Coordinates of C-alpha atoms in Angstrom, one line a residue:
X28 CA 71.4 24.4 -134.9
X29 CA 72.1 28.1 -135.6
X30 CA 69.4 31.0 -135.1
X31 CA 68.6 30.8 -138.7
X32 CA 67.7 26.8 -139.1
X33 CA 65.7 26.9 -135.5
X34 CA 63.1 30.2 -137.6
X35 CA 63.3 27.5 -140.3
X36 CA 61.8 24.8 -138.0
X37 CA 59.6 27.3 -136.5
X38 CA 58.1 28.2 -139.9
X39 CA 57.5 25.0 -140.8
X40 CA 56.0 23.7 -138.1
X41 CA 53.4 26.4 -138.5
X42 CA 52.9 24.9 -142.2
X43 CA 54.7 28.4 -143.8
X44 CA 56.7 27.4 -146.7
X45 CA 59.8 29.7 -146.7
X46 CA 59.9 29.7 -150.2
X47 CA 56.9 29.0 -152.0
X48 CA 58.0 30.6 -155.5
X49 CA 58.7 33.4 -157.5
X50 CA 58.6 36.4 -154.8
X51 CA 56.1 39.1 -156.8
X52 CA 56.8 42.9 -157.2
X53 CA 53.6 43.6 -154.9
X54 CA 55.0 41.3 -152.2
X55 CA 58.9 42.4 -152.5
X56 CA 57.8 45.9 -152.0
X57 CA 55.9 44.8 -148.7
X58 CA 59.3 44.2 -147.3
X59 CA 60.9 47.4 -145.3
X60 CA 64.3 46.9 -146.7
X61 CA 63.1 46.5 -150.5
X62 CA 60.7 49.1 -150.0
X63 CA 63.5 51.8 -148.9
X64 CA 66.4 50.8 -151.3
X65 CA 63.8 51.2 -154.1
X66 CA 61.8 54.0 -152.7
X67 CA 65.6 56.0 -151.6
X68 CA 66.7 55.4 -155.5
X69 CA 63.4 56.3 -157.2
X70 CA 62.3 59.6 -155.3
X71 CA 66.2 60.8 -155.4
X72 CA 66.3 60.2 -159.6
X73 CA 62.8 62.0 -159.9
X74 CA 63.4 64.7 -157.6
X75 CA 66.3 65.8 -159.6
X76 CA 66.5 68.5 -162.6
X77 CA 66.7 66.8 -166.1
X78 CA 69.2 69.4 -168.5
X79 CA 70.2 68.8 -172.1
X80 CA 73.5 69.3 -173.8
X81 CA 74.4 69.3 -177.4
X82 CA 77.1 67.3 -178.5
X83 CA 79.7 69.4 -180.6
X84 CA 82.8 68.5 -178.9
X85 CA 82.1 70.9 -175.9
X86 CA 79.1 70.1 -174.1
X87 CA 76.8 72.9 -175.1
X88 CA 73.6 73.3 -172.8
X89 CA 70.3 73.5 -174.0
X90 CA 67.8 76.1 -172.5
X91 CA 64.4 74.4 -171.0
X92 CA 62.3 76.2 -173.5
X93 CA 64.3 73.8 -176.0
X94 CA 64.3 70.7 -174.6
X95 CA 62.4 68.3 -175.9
X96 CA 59.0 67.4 -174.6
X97 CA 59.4 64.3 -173.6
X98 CA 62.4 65.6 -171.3
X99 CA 59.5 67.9 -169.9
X100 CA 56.4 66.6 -170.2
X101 CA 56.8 62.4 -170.6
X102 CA 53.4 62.3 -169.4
X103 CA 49.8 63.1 -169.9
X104 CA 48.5 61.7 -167.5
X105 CA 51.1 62.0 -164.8
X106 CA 53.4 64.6 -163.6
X107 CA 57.6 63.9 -164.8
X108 CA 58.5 63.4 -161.3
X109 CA 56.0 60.3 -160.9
X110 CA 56.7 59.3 -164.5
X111 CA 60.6 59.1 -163.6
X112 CA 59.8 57.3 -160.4
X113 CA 57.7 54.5 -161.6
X114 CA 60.4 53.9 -164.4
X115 CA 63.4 53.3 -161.8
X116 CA 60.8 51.1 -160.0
X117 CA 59.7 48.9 -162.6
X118 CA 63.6 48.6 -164.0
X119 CA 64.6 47.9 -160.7
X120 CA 61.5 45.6 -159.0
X121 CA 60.2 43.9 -162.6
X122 CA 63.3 43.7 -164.3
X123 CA 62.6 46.2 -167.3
X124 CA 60.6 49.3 -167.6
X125 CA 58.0 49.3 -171.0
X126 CA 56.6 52.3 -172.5
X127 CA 54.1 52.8 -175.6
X128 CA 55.2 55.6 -177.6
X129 CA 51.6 57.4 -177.6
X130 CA 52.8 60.8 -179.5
X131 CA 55.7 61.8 -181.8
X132 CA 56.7 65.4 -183.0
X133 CA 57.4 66.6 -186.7
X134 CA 60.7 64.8 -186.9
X135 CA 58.7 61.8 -185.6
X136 CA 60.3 61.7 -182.0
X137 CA 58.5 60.8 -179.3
X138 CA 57.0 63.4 -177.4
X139 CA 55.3 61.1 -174.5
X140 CA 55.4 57.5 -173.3
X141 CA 52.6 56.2 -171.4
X142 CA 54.4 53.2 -169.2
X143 CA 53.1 49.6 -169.2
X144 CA 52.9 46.8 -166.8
X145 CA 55.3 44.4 -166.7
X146 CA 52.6 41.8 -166.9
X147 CA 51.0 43.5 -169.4
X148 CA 53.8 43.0 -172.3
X149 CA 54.8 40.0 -173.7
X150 CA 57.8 40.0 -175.8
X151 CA 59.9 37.6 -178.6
X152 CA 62.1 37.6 -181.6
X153 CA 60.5 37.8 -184.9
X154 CA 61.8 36.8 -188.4
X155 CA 63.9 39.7 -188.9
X156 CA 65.8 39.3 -186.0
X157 CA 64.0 42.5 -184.3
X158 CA 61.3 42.0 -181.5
X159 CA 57.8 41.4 -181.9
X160 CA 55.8 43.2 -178.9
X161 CA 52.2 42.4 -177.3
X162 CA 50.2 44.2 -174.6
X163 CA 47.4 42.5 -173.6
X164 CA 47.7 40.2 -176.0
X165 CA 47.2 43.1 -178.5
X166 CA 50.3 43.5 -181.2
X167 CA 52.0 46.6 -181.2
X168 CA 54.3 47.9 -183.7
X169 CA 58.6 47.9 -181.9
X170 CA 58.5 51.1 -183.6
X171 CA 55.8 52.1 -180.9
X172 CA 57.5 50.7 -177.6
X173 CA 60.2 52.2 -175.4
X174 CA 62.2 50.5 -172.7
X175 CA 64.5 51.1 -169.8
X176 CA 66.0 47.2 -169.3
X177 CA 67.0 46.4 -165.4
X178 CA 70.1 44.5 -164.5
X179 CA 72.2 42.8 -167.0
X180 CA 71.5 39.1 -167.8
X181 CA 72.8 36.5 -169.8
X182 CA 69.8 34.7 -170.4
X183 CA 67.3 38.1 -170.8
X184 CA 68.1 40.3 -173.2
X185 CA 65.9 43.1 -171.3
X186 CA 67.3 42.2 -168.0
X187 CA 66.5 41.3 -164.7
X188 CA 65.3 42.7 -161.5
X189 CA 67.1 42.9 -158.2
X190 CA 63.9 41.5 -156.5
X191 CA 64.6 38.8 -158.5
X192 CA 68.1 38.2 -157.5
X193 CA 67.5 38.6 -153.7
X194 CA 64.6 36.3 -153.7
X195 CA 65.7 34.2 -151.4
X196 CA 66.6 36.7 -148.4
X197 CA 63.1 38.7 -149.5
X198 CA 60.8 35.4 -149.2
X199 CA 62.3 34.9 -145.6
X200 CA 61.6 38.0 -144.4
X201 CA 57.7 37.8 -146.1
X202 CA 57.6 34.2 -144.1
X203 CA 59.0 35.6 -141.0
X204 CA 56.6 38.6 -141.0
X205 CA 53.7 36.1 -142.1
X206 CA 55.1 34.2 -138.8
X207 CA 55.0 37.0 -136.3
X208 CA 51.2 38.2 -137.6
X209 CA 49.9 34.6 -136.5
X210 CA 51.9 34.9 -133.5
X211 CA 50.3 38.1 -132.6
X212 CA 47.1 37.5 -134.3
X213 CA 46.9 34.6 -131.8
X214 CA 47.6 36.7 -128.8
X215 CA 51.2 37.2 -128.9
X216 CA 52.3 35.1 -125.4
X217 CA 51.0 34.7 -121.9
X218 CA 52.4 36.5 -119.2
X219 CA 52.6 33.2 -117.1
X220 CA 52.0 29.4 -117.5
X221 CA 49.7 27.8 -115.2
X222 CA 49.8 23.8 -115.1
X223 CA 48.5 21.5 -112.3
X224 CA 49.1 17.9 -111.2
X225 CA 45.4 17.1 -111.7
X226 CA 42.9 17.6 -114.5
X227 CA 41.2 20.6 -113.0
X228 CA 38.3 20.3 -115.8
X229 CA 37.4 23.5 -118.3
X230 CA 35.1 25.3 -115.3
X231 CA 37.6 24.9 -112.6
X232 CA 40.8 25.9 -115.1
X233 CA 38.6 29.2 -116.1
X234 CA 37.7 29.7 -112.1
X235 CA 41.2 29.4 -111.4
X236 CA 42.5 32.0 -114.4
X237 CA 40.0 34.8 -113.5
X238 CA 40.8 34.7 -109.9
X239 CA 44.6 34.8 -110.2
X240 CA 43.8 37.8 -112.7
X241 CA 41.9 39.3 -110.1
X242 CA 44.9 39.1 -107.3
X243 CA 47.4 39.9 -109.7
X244 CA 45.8 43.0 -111.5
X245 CA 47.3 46.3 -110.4
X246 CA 48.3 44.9 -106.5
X247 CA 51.7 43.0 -105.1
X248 CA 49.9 40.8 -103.1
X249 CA 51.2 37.5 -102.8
X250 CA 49.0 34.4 -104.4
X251 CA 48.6 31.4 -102.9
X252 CA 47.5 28.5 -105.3
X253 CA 46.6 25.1 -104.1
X254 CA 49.2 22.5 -103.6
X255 CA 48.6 21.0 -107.3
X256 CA 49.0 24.1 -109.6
X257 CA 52.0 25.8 -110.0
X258 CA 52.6 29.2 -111.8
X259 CA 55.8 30.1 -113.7
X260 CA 56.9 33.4 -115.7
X261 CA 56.3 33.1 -119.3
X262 CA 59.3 32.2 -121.2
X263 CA 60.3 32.7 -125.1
X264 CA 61.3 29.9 -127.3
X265 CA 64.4 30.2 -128.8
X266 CA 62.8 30.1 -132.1
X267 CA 60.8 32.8 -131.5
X268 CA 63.4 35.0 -130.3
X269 CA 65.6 34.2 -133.1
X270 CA 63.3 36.0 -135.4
X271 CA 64.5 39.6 -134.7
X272 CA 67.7 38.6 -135.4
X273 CA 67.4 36.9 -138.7
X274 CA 64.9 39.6 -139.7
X275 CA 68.1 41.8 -139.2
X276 CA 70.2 39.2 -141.2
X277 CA 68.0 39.1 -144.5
X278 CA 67.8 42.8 -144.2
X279 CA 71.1 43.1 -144.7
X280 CA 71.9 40.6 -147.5
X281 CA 68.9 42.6 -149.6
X282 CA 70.9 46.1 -148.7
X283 CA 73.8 43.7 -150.2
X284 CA 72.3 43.0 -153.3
X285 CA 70.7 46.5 -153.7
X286 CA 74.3 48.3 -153.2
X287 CA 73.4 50.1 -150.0
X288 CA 74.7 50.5 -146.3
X289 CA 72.7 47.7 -144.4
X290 CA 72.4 50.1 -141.5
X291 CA 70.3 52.6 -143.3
X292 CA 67.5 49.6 -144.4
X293 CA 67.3 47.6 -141.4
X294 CA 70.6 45.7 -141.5
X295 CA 74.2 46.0 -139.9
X296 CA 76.8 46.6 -140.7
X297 CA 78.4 45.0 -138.1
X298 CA 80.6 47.9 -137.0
X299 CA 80.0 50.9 -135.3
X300 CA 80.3 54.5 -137.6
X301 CA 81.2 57.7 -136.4
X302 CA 80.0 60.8 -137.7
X303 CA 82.4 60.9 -140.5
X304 CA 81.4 57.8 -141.8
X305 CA 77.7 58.5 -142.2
X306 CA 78.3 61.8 -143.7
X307 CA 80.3 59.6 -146.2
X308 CA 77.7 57.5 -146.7
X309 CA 74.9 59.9 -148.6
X310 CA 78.1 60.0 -151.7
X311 CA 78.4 55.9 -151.4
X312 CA 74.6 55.4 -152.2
X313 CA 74.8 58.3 -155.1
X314 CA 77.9 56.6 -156.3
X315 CA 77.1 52.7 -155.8
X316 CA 72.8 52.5 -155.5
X317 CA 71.8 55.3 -157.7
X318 CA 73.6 56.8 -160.3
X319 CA 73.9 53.2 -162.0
X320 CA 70.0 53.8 -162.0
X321 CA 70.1 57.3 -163.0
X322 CA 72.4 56.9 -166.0
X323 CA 70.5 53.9 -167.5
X324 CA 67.6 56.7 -167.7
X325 CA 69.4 59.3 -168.6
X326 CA 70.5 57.1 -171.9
X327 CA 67.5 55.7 -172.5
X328 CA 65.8 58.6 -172.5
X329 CA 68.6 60.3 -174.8
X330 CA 68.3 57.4 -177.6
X331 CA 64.5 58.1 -177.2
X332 CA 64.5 62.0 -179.2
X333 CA 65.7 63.3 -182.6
X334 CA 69.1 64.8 -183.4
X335 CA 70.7 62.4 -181.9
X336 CA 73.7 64.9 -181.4
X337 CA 71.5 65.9 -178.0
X338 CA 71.2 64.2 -174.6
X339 CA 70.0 64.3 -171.4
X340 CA 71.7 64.2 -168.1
X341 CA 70.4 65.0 -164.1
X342 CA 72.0 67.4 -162.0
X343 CA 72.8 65.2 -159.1
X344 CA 74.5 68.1 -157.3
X345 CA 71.5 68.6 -155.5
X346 CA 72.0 64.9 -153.9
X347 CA 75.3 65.9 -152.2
X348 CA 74.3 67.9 -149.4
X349 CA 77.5 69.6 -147.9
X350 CA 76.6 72.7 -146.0
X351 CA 77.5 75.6 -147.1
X352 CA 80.7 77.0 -145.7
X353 CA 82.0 73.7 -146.6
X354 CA 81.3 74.0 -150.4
X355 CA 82.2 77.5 -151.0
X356 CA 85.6 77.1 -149.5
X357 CA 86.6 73.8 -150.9
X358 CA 85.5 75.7 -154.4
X359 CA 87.7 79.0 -153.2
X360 CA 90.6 76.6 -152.5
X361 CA 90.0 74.8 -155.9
X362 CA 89.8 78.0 -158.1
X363 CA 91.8 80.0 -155.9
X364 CA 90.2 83.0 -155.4
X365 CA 86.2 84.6 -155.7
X366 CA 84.0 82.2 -158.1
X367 CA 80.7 83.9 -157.8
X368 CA 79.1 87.3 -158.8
X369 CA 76.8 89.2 -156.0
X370 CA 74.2 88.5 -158.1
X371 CA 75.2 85.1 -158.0
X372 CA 75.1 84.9 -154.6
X373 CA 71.4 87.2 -154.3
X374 CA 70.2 84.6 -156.5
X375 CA 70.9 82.1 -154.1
X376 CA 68.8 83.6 -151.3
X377 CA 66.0 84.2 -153.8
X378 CA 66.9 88.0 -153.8
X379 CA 67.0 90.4 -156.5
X380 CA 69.5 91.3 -158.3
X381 CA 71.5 94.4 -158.2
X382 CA 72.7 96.5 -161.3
X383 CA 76.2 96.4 -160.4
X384 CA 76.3 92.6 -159.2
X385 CA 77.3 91.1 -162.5
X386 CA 81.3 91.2 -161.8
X387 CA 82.8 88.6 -160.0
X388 CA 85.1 90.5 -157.0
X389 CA 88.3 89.9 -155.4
X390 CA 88.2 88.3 -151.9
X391 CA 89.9 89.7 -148.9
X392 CA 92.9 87.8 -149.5
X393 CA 93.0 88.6 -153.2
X394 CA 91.9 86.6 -156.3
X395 CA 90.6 87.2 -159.5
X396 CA 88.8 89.8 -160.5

């Protein structure tokens, strides 16, 4: 029997069904390694800059004063940073993100989108082959709702969730942490097992316990026991110790399923990194765990506004984090010579600028002027 069939038996002998259904968003997110693959994605999409861009055959960018509200201010109620967070976190924990268009400028594009429970919307085809939407069990017009769909599905045309897909690994881990709170609850484990030959009766065992607690607390004295009772060092069933390392197990088939290094959510990888590799590592989630994410907003928020010849795209420079000496000359090396002005660079350091700083200068080995 391997480590995970003996936590099976141990589970079910203390009557907790492994998998007792659907796994809910509330109890997925109660899970450390669900909880930081969503939480890593969300809070890096929302804490980047959302820019615009004409389309004209050259990307042409659009000042901020231009962009359009919802780009800006999605939200009345909450600030963009929140909005954009609880959107990757429905799309990635419900399956599907749902908005109600609450506000629309002159050319009738939306200017905010209040977001909707999962629970809260029912959806399904109508006559005309569009969709027909409910919240609450109120009807709202399609015209009126806005989406972000989750994970491609053939048999859900809005997509499903990744909590979904990894239900299996995440209702373990709930059952084994449901496991270990009984365990301690109860008192965790004895520090030694006391057993005697004879019935000693509930007053003699309780005499017995409190005076081998008062020759044992805080001296090395020997104890001496009568002939019948014995006392032996507490030792862990194998079921129990098993726990930690199937806890470690799930948490890396979730990382699995949510595109990230098991050894940054609780798992392993099951190899040891050097330095190089982890500093690797931050480009592998931006490239595998979140841009995926981060695109599917960016176009959903771009289909969203009026001309259609705009759209919006994050800056996810500021989620590579080279230092500096590193950027500039890999940059130098690229262009082959100076790339910034002084007041570039003042900029930078929050300075001011200078009234000669506008030129970009040659470097000390030459380069463009």
């Amino acid at each position: 029997m391997d480590q995970s069939q003996l936590v099976f038996e141990a589970l079910r002998q203390r009557r907790i069904d492994v998998f007792a259904g659907p796994v809910s968003t509330d109890q997925a997110l109660t899970v450390p390694t669900v909880a930081a693959c969503v939480h890593s994605v969300a809070s890096s999409v929302s804490s980047l800059k959302l820019h615009g861009y004409r389309d004209g055959g050259e990307a042409m960018p659009v000042s901020i004063e231009s962009l359009p509200r919802l780009w800006r201010e999605p939200s009345g109620d909450e600030a963009f940073e929140d909005w954009v967070y609880k959107v990757i976190q429905a799309a990635m924990c419900d399956g599907r993100a749902w908005g109600r268009i609450v506000g629309r400028d002159a050319r009738l594009s939306p200017t905010q989108i209040e977001l909707i429970p999962d629970e809260s919307v029912k959806v399904k085809p109508d006559s005309d082959g569009g969709w027909s939407f409910t919240i609450d069990r109120t009807p709202v017009p399609a015209a009126d709702m806005w989406w972000m769909t989750g994970v491609p599905d053939r048999k859900h045309p809005f997509g499903t969730s990744l909590v979904r897909r990894a239900s299996e690994p995440i209702a373990v881990q709930l059952a084994a942490f449901q496991y270990l709170r009984r365990w301690f609850r109860d008192g965790a484990h004895p520090t030694a097992v006391v057993s005697s030959e004879i019935d000693l009766g509930e007053q003699q065992a309780t005499m017995l316990k409190q005076r081998i607690r008062e020759l044992s607390n805080g001296n090395r004295e020997p104890i001496v026991l009568p002939r019948s009772v014995t006392m032996s060092p507490f030792s862990m069933p194998a079921v129990d110790a098993a726990i930690g390392d199937v806890l470690t197990q799930t948490s890396t088939e979730i990382a699995t399923y949510f595109l990230f290094p098991p050894e940054q959510v609780g798992g392993s990888s099951g190899n040891s990194l050097t330095y190089s590799n982890v500093e690797q590592q931050q480009i592998i989630v931006l490239q595998r765990a979140i841009r995926y994410w981060m695109v599917k907003l960016e176009r959903s928020l771009s289909r969203a506004v009026r001309p259609a010849s705009i759209y919006a795209k994050f800056d996810e420079n500021d989620l590579i984090r080279t230092d500096l000496k590193t950027k500039f000359d890999a940059i130098i090396a690229a262009t082959g010579g100076a790339f910034l002005t002084l007041n570039e660079g003042r900029e930078m350091d929050d300075r001011a600028p200078m009234a000669d700083g506008d030129a970009v200068r040659a470097t000390s080995t030459g380069g463009a002027q």
